[in-house]
mmCIF file with all atom_site columns, C-alpha atoms in Angstrom:
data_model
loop_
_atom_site.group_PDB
_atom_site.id
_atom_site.type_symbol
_atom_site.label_atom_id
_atom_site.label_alt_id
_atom_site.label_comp_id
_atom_site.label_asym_id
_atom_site.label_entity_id
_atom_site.label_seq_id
_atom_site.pdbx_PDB_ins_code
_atom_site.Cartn_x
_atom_site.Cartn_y
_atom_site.Cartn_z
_atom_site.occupancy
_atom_site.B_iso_or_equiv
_atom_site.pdbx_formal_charge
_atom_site.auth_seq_id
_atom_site.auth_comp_id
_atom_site.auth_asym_id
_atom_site.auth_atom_id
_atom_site.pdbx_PDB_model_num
ATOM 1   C CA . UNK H 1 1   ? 0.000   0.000   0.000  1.00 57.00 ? 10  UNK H CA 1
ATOM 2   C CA . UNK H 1 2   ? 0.874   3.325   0.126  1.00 79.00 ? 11  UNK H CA 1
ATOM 3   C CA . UNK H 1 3   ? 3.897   4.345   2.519  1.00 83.00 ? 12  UNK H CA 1
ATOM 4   C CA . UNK H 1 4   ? 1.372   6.546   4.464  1.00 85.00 ? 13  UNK H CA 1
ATOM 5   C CA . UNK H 1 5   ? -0.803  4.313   4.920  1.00 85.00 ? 14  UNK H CA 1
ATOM 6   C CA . UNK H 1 6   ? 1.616   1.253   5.996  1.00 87.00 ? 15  UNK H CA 1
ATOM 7   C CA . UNK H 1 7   ? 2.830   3.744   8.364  1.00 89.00 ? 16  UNK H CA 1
ATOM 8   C CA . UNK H 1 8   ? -0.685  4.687   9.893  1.00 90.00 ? 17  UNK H CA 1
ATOM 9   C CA . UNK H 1 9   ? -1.226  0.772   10.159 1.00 90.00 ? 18  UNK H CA 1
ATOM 10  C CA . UNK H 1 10  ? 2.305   0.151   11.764 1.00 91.00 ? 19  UNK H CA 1
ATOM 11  C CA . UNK H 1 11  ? 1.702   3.101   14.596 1.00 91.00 ? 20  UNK H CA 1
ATOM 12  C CA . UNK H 1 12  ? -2.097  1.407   14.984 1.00 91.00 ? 21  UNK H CA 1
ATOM 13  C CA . UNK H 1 13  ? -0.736  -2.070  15.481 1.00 91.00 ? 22  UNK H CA 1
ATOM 14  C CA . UNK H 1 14  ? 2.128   -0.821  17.696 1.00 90.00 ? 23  UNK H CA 1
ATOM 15  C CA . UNK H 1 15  ? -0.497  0.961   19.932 1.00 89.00 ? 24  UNK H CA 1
ATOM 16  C CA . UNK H 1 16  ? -1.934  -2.527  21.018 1.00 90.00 ? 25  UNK H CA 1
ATOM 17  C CA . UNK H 1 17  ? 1.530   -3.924  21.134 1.00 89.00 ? 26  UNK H CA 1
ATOM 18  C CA . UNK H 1 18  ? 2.029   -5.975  18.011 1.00 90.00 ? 27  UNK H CA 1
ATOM 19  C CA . UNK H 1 19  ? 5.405   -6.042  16.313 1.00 89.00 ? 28  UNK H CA 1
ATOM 20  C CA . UNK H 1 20  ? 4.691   -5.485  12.896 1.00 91.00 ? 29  UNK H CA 1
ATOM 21  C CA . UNK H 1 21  ? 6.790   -6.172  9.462  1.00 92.00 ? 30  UNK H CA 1
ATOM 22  C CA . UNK H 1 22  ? 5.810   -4.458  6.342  1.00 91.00 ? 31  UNK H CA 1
ATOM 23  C CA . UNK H 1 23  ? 5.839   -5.081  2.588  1.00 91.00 ? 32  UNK H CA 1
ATOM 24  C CA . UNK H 1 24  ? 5.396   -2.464  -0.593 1.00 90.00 ? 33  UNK H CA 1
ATOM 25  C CA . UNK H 1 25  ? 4.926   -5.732  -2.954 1.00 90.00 ? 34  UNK H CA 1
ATOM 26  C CA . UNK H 1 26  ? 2.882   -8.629  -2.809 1.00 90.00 ? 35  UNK H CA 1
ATOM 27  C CA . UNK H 1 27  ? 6.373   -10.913 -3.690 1.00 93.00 ? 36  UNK H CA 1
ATOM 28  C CA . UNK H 1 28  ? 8.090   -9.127  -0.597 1.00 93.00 ? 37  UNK H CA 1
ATOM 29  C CA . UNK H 1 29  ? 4.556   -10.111 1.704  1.00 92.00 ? 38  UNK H CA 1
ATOM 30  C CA . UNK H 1 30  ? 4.709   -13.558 0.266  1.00 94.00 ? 39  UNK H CA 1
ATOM 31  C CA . UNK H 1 31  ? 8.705   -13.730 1.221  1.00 96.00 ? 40  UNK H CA 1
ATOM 32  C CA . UNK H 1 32  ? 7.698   -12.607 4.603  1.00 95.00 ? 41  UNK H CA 1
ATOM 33  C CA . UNK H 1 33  ? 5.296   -14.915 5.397  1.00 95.00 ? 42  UNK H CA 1
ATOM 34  C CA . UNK H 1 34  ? 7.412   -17.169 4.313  1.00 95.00 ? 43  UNK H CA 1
ATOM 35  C CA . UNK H 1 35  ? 10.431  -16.460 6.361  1.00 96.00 ? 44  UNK H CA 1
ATOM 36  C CA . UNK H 1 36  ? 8.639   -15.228 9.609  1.00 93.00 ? 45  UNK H CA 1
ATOM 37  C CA . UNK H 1 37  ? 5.604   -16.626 11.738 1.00 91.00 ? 46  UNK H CA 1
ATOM 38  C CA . UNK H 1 38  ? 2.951   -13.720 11.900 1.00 91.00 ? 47  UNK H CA 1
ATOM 39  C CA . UNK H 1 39  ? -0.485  -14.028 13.948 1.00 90.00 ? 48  UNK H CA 1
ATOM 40  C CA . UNK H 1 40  ? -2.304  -12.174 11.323 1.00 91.00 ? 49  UNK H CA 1
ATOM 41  C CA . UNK H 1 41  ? -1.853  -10.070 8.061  1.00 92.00 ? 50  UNK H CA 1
ATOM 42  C CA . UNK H 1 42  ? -3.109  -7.154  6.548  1.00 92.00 ? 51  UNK H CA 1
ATOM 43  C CA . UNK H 1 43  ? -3.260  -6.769  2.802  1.00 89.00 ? 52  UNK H CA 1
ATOM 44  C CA . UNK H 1 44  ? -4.108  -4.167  0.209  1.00 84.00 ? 53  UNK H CA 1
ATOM 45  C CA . UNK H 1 45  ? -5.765  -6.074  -2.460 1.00 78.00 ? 54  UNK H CA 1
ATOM 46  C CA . UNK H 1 46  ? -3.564  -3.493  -4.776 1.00 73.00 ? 55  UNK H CA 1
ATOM 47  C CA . UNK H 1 47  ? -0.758  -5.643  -4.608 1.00 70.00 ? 56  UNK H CA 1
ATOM 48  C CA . UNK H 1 48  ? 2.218   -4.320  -6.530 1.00 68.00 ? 57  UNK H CA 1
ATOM 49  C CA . UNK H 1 49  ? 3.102   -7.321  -8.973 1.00 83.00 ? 58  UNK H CA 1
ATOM 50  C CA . UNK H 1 50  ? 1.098   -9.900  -7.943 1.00 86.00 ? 59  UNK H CA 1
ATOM 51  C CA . UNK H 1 51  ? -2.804  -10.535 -8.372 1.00 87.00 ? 60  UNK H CA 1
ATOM 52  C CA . UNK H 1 52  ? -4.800  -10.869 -4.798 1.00 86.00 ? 61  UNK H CA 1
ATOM 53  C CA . UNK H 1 53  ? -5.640  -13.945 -5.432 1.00 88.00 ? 62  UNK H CA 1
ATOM 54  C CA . UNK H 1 54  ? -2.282  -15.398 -5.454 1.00 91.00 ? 63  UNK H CA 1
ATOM 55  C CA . UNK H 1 55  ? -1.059  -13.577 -2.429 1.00 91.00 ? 64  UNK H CA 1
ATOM 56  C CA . UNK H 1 56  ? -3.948  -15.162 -0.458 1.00 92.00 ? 65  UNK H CA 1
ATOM 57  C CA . UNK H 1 57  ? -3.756  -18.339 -2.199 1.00 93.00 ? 66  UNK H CA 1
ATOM 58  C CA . UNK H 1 58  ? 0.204   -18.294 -0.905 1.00 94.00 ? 67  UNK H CA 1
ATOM 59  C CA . UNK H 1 59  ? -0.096  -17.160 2.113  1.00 93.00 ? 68  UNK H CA 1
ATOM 60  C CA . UNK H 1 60  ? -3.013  -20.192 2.788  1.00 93.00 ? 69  UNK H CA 1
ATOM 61  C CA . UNK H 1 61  ? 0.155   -22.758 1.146  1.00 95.00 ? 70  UNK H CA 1
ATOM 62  C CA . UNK H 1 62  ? 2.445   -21.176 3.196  1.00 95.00 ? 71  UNK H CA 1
ATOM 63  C CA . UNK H 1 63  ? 1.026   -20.438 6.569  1.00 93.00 ? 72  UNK H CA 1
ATOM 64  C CA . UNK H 1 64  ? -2.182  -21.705 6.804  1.00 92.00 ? 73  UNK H CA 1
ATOM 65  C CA . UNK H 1 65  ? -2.695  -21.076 10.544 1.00 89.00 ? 74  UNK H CA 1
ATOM 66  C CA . UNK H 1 66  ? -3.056  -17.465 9.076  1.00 90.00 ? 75  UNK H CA 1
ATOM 67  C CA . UNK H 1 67  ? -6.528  -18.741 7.491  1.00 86.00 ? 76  UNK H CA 1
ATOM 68  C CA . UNK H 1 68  ? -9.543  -16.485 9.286  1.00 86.00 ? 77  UNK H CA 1
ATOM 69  C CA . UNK H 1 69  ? -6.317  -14.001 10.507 1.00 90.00 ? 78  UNK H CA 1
ATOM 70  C CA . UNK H 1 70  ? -6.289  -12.025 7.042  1.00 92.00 ? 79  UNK H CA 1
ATOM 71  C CA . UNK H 1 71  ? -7.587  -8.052  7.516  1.00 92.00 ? 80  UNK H CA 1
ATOM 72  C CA . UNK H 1 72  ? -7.914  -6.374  4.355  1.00 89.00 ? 81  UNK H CA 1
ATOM 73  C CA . UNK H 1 73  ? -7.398  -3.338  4.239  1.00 84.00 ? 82  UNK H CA 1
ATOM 74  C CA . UNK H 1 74  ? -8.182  -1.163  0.704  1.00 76.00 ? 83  UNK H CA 1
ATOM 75  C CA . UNK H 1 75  ? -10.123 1.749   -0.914 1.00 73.00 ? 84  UNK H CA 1
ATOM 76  C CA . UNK H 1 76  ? -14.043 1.220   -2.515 1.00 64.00 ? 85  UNK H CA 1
ATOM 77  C CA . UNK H 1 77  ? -14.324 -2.354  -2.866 1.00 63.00 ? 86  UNK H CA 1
ATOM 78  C CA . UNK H 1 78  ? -16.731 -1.404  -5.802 1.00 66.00 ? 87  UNK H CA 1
ATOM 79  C CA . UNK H 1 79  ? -14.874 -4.382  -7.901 1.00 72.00 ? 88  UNK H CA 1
ATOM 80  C CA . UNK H 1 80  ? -16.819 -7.782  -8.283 1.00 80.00 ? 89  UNK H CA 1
ATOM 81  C CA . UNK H 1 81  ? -13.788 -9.894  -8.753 1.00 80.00 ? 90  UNK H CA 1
ATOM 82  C CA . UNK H 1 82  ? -12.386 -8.326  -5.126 1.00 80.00 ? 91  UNK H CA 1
ATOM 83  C CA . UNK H 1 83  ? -15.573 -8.513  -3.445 1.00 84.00 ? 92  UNK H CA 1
ATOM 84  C CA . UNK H 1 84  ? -15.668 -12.590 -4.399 1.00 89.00 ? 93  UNK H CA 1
ATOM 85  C CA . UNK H 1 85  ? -11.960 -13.094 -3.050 1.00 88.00 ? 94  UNK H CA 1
ATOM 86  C CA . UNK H 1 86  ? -12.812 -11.489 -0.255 1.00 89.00 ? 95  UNK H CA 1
ATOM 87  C CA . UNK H 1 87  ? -16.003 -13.637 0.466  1.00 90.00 ? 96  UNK H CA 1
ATOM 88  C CA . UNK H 1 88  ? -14.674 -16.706 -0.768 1.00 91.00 ? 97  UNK H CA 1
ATOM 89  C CA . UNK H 1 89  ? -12.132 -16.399 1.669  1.00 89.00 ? 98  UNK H CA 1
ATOM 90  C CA . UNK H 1 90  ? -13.517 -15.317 4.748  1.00 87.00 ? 99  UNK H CA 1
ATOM 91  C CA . UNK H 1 91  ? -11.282 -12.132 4.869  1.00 89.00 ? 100 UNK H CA 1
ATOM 92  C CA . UNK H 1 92  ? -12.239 -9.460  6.701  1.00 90.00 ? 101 UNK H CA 1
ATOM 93  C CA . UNK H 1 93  ? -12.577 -6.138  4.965  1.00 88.00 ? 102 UNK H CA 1
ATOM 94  C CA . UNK H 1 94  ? -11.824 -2.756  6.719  1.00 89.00 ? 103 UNK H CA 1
ATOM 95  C CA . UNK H 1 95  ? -12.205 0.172   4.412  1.00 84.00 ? 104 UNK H CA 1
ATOM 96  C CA . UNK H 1 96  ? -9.445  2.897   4.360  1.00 82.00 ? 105 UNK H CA 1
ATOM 97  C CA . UNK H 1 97  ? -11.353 5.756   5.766  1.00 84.00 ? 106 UNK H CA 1
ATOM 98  C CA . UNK H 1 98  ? -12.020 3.752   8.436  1.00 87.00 ? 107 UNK H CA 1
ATOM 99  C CA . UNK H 1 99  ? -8.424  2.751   9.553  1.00 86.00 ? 108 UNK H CA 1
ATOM 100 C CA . UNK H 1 100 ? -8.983  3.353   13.315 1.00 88.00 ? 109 UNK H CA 1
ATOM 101 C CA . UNK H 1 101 ? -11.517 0.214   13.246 1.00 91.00 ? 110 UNK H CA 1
ATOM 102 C CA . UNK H 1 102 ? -7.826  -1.936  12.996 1.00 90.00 ? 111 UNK H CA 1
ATOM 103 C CA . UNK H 1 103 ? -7.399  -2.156  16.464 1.00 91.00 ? 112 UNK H CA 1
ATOM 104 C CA . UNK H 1 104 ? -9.944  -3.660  17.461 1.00 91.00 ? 113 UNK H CA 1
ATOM 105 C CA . UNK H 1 105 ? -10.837 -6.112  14.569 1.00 91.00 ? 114 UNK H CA 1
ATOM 106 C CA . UNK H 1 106 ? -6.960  -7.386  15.412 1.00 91.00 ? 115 UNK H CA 1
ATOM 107 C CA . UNK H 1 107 ? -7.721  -7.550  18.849 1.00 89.00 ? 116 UNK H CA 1
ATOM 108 C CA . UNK H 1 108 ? -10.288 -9.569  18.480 1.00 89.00 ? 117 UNK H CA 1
ATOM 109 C CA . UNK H 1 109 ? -8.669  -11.751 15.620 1.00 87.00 ? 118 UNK H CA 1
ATOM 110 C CA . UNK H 1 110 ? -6.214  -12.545 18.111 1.00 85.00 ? 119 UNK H CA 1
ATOM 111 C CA . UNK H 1 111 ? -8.616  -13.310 21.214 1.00 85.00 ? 120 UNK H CA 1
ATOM 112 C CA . UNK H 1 112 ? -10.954 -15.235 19.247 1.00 72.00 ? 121 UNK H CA 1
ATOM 113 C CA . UNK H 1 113 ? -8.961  -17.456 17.152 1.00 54.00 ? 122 UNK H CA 1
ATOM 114 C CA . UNK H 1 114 ? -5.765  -18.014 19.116 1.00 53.00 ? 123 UNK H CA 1
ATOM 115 C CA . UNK H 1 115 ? -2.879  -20.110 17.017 1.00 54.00 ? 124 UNK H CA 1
ATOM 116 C CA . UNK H 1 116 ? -2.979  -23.539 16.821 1.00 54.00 ? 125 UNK H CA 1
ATOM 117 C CA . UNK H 1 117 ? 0.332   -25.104 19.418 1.00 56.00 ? 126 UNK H CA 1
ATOM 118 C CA . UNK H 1 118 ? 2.817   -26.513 17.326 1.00 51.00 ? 127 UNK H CA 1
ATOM 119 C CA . UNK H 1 119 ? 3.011   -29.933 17.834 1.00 49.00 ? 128 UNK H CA 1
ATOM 120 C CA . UNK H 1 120 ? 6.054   -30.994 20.740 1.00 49.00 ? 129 UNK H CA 1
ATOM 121 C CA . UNK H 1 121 ? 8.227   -34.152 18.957 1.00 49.00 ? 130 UNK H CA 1
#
């Protein structure tokens, strides 16, 4: 997203004491999740170089104990084709204007659906 904007979201999630990584490109988000363990995720559905679909569809491959921890966060969502990832997914939507909502839906992501324990060997 925009470098305003990740900055809003990094101050918001560092006000209810998350650490918080970000991306400008839907390859860098993919690498992230990837290399680090994150409790949830926020995405732009503008992804720079890569189509929304295949950032969520990765980041289900690759971390799939992010599945019902995926906020996205965007402009109008006026586009069919984003509305139907969204739904088909499960992901919740917060709309730009409305950035101050973040908080609390994360919150409450991580209350209600608390990560699964890895497994001890």
């Amino acid at each position: 997203d925009e470098p305003s904007i990740r900055n809003i979201l990094y101050v918001l999630l560092a006000g209810i004491g998350c650490d918080a990584e970000t991306a400008t490109s839907g390859t860098q988000a993919l690498a992230l999740v990837e290399r680090e363990k994150f409790d949830a995720l926020l995405l732009d559905l503008r992804c720079l170089n890569v189509k929304p679909e295949e950032v969520v569809g990765g980041v289900q491959r690759i971390r799939p104990s992010l599945i019902g921890r995926v906020l996205v966060v965007t402009g109008e969502v006026a586009d069919q084709q984003a509305l139907d990832l969204i739904e088909r997914n499960f992901l919740l939507h917060v709309p730009r204007n409305r950035l101050e909502e973040v908080k609390g839906i994360v919150s409450a992501m991580l209350t209600i659906a608390p990560l699964p324990k890895t497994p001890s060997l």
